[in-house]
């Protein structure tokens, strides 16, 4: 049996797993409008439209809930929404960012597949709050089936009168469109995503101006992650306090962690923020094949890796992980067992960022290729110990100097891998292979 | 105004300026590649990163607006580290082939690497290879050298009005490319050569022919359109090697058209006339200048040959300098001849001294421009560029024309009808605008434009084609009323380099009667291309007893002349042009005359002596200019003066074509190649 599992922890305490975004998951026909409505779905937007609730009141509720952007940056959603100029005279847009393309991310896909109507209702509420007329759900190009499924969900919502002109006879208009990308990671960056929706090449814009003042076609635009939007109906229904109560201070509510890698039961786990890492690992069946844990990337490759001895005591919430020098990110947790070759793992991650750099600004365009080539050289046994220093130097030169965060994302794994697993790299360079 | 501190020094600056603008105007150097003051901001090269107090990360100076109390450090440790690091990144994939690169010696990358880079690179991996693209006959590519600054892409899209280049591919594979199997065909595309901060885009005709430090730089004025672009000729061994724009914010800004840039290739064309030629039987025989002048004296001396009034005809060209025009005028007066066709491209002006009436740089101050007639893309691409810039600033451009024009800009209203109908529409618009007539109930383009004239600050630009049509007499007075009543301005768009100067010297009299003359002189043009009435010219030459051609180039009709004198091309000549805003610009000789050709003003001056003109003892072009400028109108005349005269005008319209505008342009191989490409699309 797995030694890692600590018998003293009551990991089966279901209180720690509370489903909000994935609450239809275990029901029959989870993605259908019927199932969602059986849970009271679309009741919130009906209530809001009927009693014309003041949007400011709703924003306050979201602020109380402690909901933070689930795409990775963790910016408080209520504050972000209050940036939108409500009285702006002209079209405003809201955009759902379902362009999850980083290795190890697969939570938005499950929301679209299992609970699309909660997302749609969340977006309608958001449109009502920010007085937006048009919405887009930008779906990653490599999950075509889910894109088609979402289109069908939109059809159902339209037929039921939740989208289009004069929604539920309230005089409020909102149209939501599904857009699919073509698989470029960079299009998950909000301004590149906006460019892509406009039909241009997906390249991030320099900020400021931020999308709230200059977004799609130069109009005010609000971009949020799928999970963020999908949390909204529940918050409105049960109140901000109730959502907050499912998390800890500074990290309200539940969050989906997509656990992958060397675990027995990889998959999406919606947890209450603040849960310990041990509990989640146990829920995922522990490290596979009875092996020991070596390292964990807690929030996706753009968040720093943590070695087993550090992550073991972590609590999974924004503050908890940032205290340890990492972050929640998008919750794309990659588990690595003790047989993992860190050089090979970093090589694969660096190749990803090298391949996905948009090529617009110099440090990222030139630096990601350089970094990948050095690691590749290490992997091929053609490197010296000085190359480790060079690798760190080049990564630091990329970090903080680029238009968007991809540069930082590319540098993060390199710097953290070398920080925690320097010995692995030195041994590999000396022996030209992994020494286990 | 806000107060900012740069390197410890406090300065007051405009609130809406970027750090790089502040630095530039205070002589503080910030290196840059992608930033260009005339283009949109990309912030992609990251060379201009600077440290700003209280910001955790360095900020791009080109894209960061200053704010009160901002403290900027352009020489701090962090800034210097950023510069060195970005430079290192830029050079890892750059081939460093400076010794064989045309840009060597005038390369931003080279210079910046020397001043801001580190002398050593730690890059030992393989370099990227990018295949070159064929962008047509003007621009040559070496894309291995490209640093993806995207200046060329932004220029063609924003200034050229058409996205002809783009950055395709992602990451390290990003490369500049044109559309599949397409070349770059904008009429101002050559500017991307100047914009390219490295040697990725270089001039195809100039390639490998000279090094920047080998050439002398001489300023001159472009002779191909009425804008009078300021240009710099780079000269080596008595030849023009290339033409570059000379910045003049009031005229051409920092751009020139491809015609201005590549016309020099026609200077040394095989068809240059080397020596004076005289017709003997059916062949042209080379003779010496002395003998040629003897022939002129014997054939043209007015008293000896008993010349009466109007016994000699002159066919000028809109490229004659002010001095040449003035001497020609004096000679024609000496012969008592009114038979001067000083601008063969037009029949007649129905408006006295048509010109812009405002300064070129004032065009953009209007809310809206209504363009009536003209073929602006061919006639004056840089004026069109200014209109395009206006549309980017949310100003409106309207087009009223007798044939559809693709101006590569977003038009507000477009009114295209056959010529007679469009003239009626113009009348209608003006009548409604002046409340002489009520607009029809249903909204028409005409009433929309009239509404605009009533309410907005509008500039009406009228092309030469409409100035030459009698119909302008019908609505000219209304235009005057409109100017008085509203904030509308009227400007005209003459086409030739010196159209405005010649119009003034010759008082807009531009007629030659169809009859037989004792003699005719044709200057520097080819009637089959440059004349609105080629047949008239042909007939007169046939009927007249002694015909002289003074030209730099042989023409197809050579054999119809009795005497041919070789004159200089523009770059060998000196003189002055009056451009479309009535600005006098003088230029000097750039290269010595080719073969035995002489500057036209000198030929005219000597010719005047041989036929015994009075007061013809000018010793220099400057002396001629002194007298010539006396005939120019100095004050700005807002009221347009109509010329109500009977004319043999057959209402023909001259069709302008950018690369067929004068003999030199027609002999520039690169320009003809691109013209061929365009016409075969």
PDB file of N, CA and C in Angstrom, chain A residues 174-205:
ATOM      1  N   UNK A 174     -29.217  40.224 -24.159  1.00  0.00           N
ATOM      2  CA  UNK A 174     -27.839  39.718 -24.083  1.00  0.00           C
ATOM      3  C   UNK A 174     -27.701  38.521 -25.016  1.00  0.00           C
ATOM      4  N   UNK A 175     -26.704  38.590 -25.897  1.00  0.00           N
ATOM      5  CA  UNK A 175     -26.477  37.453 -26.794  1.00  0.00           C
ATOM      6  C   UNK A 175     -25.097  36.880 -26.483  1.00  0.00           C
ATOM      7  N   UNK A 176     -25.066  35.564 -26.418  1.00  0.00           N
ATOM      8  CA  UNK A 176     -23.814  34.882 -26.090  1.00  0.00           C
ATOM      9  C   UNK A 176     -23.407  33.995 -27.262  1.00  0.00           C
ATOM     10  N   UNK A 177     -22.141  34.094 -27.654  1.00  0.00           N
ATOM     11  CA  UNK A 177     -21.644  33.289 -28.777  1.00  0.00           C
ATOM     12  C   UNK A 177     -20.510  32.400 -28.308  1.00  0.00           C
ATOM     13  N   UNK A 178     -20.407  31.244 -28.937  1.00  0.00           N
ATOM     14  CA  UNK A 178     -19.255  30.386 -28.677  1.00  0.00           C
ATOM     15  C   UNK A 178     -18.238  30.623 -29.792  1.00  0.00           C
ATOM     16  N   UNK A 179     -16.996  30.779 -29.395  1.00  0.00           N
ATOM     17  CA  UNK A 179     -15.922  30.962 -30.374  1.00  0.00           C
ATOM     18  C   UNK A 179     -14.891  29.899 -30.055  1.00  0.00           C
ATOM     19  N   UNK A 180     -14.368  29.236 -31.073  1.00  0.00           N
ATOM     20  CA  UNK A 180     -13.288  28.314 -30.735  1.00  0.00           C
ATOM     21  C   UNK A 180     -11.975  28.807 -31.308  1.00  0.00           C
ATOM     22  N   UNK A 181     -10.932  28.617 -30.544  1.00  0.00           N
ATOM     23  CA  UNK A 181      -9.603  29.004 -31.011  1.00  0.00           C
ATOM     24  C   UNK A 181      -9.029  27.894 -31.868  1.00  0.00           C
ATOM     25  N   UNK A 182      -7.735  28.004 -32.152  1.00  0.00           N
ATOM     26  CA  UNK A 182      -7.097  26.949 -32.929  1.00  0.00           C
ATOM     27  C   UNK A 182      -5.948  26.313 -32.164  1.00  0.00           C
ATOM     28  N   UNK A 183      -6.015  26.412 -30.855  1.00  0.00           N
ATOM     29  CA  UNK A 183      -5.050  25.667 -30.053  1.00  0.00           C
ATOM     30  C   UNK A 183      -3.808  26.418 -29.637  1.00  0.00           C
ATOM     31  N   UNK A 184      -3.765  27.723 -29.886  1.00  0.00           N
ATOM     32  CA  UNK A 184      -2.578  28.472 -29.462  1.00  0.00           C
ATOM     33  C   UNK A 184      -2.694  28.810 -27.987  1.00  0.00           C
ATOM     34  N   UNK A 185      -1.661  28.449 -27.237  1.00  0.00           N
ATOM     35  CA  UNK A 185      -1.645  28.719 -25.793  1.00  0.00           C
ATOM     36  C   UNK A 185      -1.779  30.207 -25.529  1.00  0.00           C
ATOM     37  N   UNK A 186      -1.124  31.029 -26.368  1.00  0.00           N
ATOM     38  CA  UNK A 186      -1.080  32.467 -26.114  1.00  0.00           C
ATOM     39  C   UNK A 186      -2.477  33.086 -26.144  1.00  0.00           C
ATOM     40  N   UNK A 187      -3.401  32.450 -26.860  1.00  0.00           N
ATOM     41  CA  UNK A 187      -4.742  33.025 -26.938  1.00  0.00           C
ATOM     42  C   UNK A 187      -5.492  32.935 -25.613  1.00  0.00           C
ATOM     43  N   UNK A 188      -4.894  32.298 -24.624  1.00  0.00           N
ATOM     44  CA  UNK A 188      -5.485  32.311 -23.297  1.00  0.00           C
ATOM     45  C   UNK A 188      -5.139  33.586 -22.548  1.00  0.00           C
ATOM     46  N   UNK A 189      -4.159  34.330 -23.057  1.00  0.00           N
ATOM     47  CA  UNK A 189      -3.840  35.642 -22.479  1.00  0.00           C
ATOM     48  C   UNK A 189      -4.958  36.563 -22.904  1.00  0.00           C
ATOM     49  N   UNK A 190      -5.533  37.328 -21.987  1.00  0.00           N
ATOM     50  CA  UNK A 190      -6.807  37.983 -22.303  1.00  0.00           C
ATOM     51  C   UNK A 190      -6.749  38.919 -23.506  1.00  0.00           C
ATOM     52  N   UNK A 191      -5.653  39.677 -23.671  1.00  0.00           N
ATOM     53  CA  UNK A 191      -5.635  40.601 -24.808  1.00  0.00           C
ATOM     54  C   UNK A 191      -5.368  39.867 -26.127  1.00  0.00           C
ATOM     55  N   UNK A 192      -4.595  38.778 -26.066  1.00  0.00           N
ATOM     56  CA  UNK A 192      -4.395  37.970 -27.268  1.00  0.00           C
ATOM     57  C   UNK A 192      -5.713  37.306 -27.645  1.00  0.00           C
ATOM     58  N   UNK A 193      -6.453  36.901 -26.634  1.00  0.00           N
ATOM     59  CA  UNK A 193      -7.763  36.292 -26.852  1.00  0.00           C
ATOM     60  C   UNK A 193      -8.701  37.293 -27.536  1.00  0.00           C
ATOM     61  N   UNK A 194      -8.630  38.538 -27.086  1.00  0.00           N
ATOM     62  CA  UNK A 194      -9.462  39.586 -27.697  1.00  0.00           C
ATOM     63  C   UNK A 194      -9.065  39.772 -29.166  1.00  0.00           C
ATOM     64  N   UNK A 195      -7.761  39.827 -29.421  1.00  0.00           N
ATOM     65  CA  UNK A 195      -7.295  39.950 -30.807  1.00  0.00           C
ATOM     66  C   UNK A 195      -7.818  38.784 -31.640  1.00  0.00           C
ATOM     67  N   UNK A 196      -7.760  37.589 -31.055  1.00  0.00           N
ATOM     68  CA  UNK A 196      -8.199  36.393 -31.762  1.00  0.00           C
ATOM     69  C   UNK A 196      -9.690  36.455 -32.069  1.00  0.00           C
ATOM     70  N   UNK A 197     -10.473  36.931 -31.114  1.00  0.00           N
ATOM     71  CA  UNK A 197     -11.917  37.064 -31.356  1.00  0.00           C
ATOM     72  C   UNK A 197     -12.159  38.064 -32.485  1.00  0.00           C
ATOM     73  N   UNK A 198     -11.319  39.113 -32.538  1.00  0.00           N
ATOM     74  CA  UNK A 198     -11.468  40.102 -33.607  1.00  0.00           C
ATOM     75  C   UNK A 198     -11.045  39.550 -34.963  1.00  0.00           C
ATOM     76  N   UNK A 199     -10.502  38.344 -34.972  1.00  0.00           N
ATOM     77  CA  UNK A 199     -10.093  37.724 -36.229  1.00  0.00           C
ATOM     78  C   UNK A 199      -8.652  37.978 -36.581  1.00  0.00           C
ATOM     79  N   UNK A 200      -7.910  38.512 -35.627  1.00  0.00           N
ATOM     80  CA  UNK A 200      -6.502  38.781 -35.896  1.00  0.00           C
ATOM     81  C   UNK A 200      -5.624  37.675 -35.343  1.00  0.00           C
ATOM     82  N   UNK A 201      -4.329  37.808 -35.603  1.00  0.00           N
ATOM     83  CA  UNK A 201      -3.381  36.864 -35.059  1.00  0.00           C
ATOM     84  C   UNK A 201      -3.332  37.057 -33.544  1.00  0.00           C
ATOM     85  N   UNK A 202      -3.368  35.966 -32.809  1.00  0.00           N
ATOM     86  CA  UNK A 202      -3.385  36.074 -31.355  1.00  0.00           C
ATOM     87  C   UNK A 202      -2.057  36.540 -30.806  1.00  0.00           C
ATOM     88  N   UNK A 203      -1.984  37.837 -30.538  1.00  0.00           N
ATOM     89  CA  UNK A 203      -0.779  38.390 -29.920  1.00  0.00           C
ATOM     90  C   UNK A 203      -1.229  39.347 -28.829  1.00  0.00           C
ATOM     91  N   UNK A 204      -0.630  39.246 -27.646  1.00  0.00           N
ATOM     92  CA  UNK A 204      -1.065  40.126 -26.566  1.00  0.00           C
ATOM     93  C   UNK A 204      -0.863  41.596 -26.921  1.00  0.00           C
ATOM     94  N   UNK A 205      -1.739  42.434 -26.356  1.00  0.00           N
ATOM     95  CA  UNK A 205      -1.576  43.872 -26.524  1.00  0.00           C
ATOM     96  C   UNK A 205      -0.791  44.404 -25.343  1.00  0.00           C
TER      97      UNK A 205
END
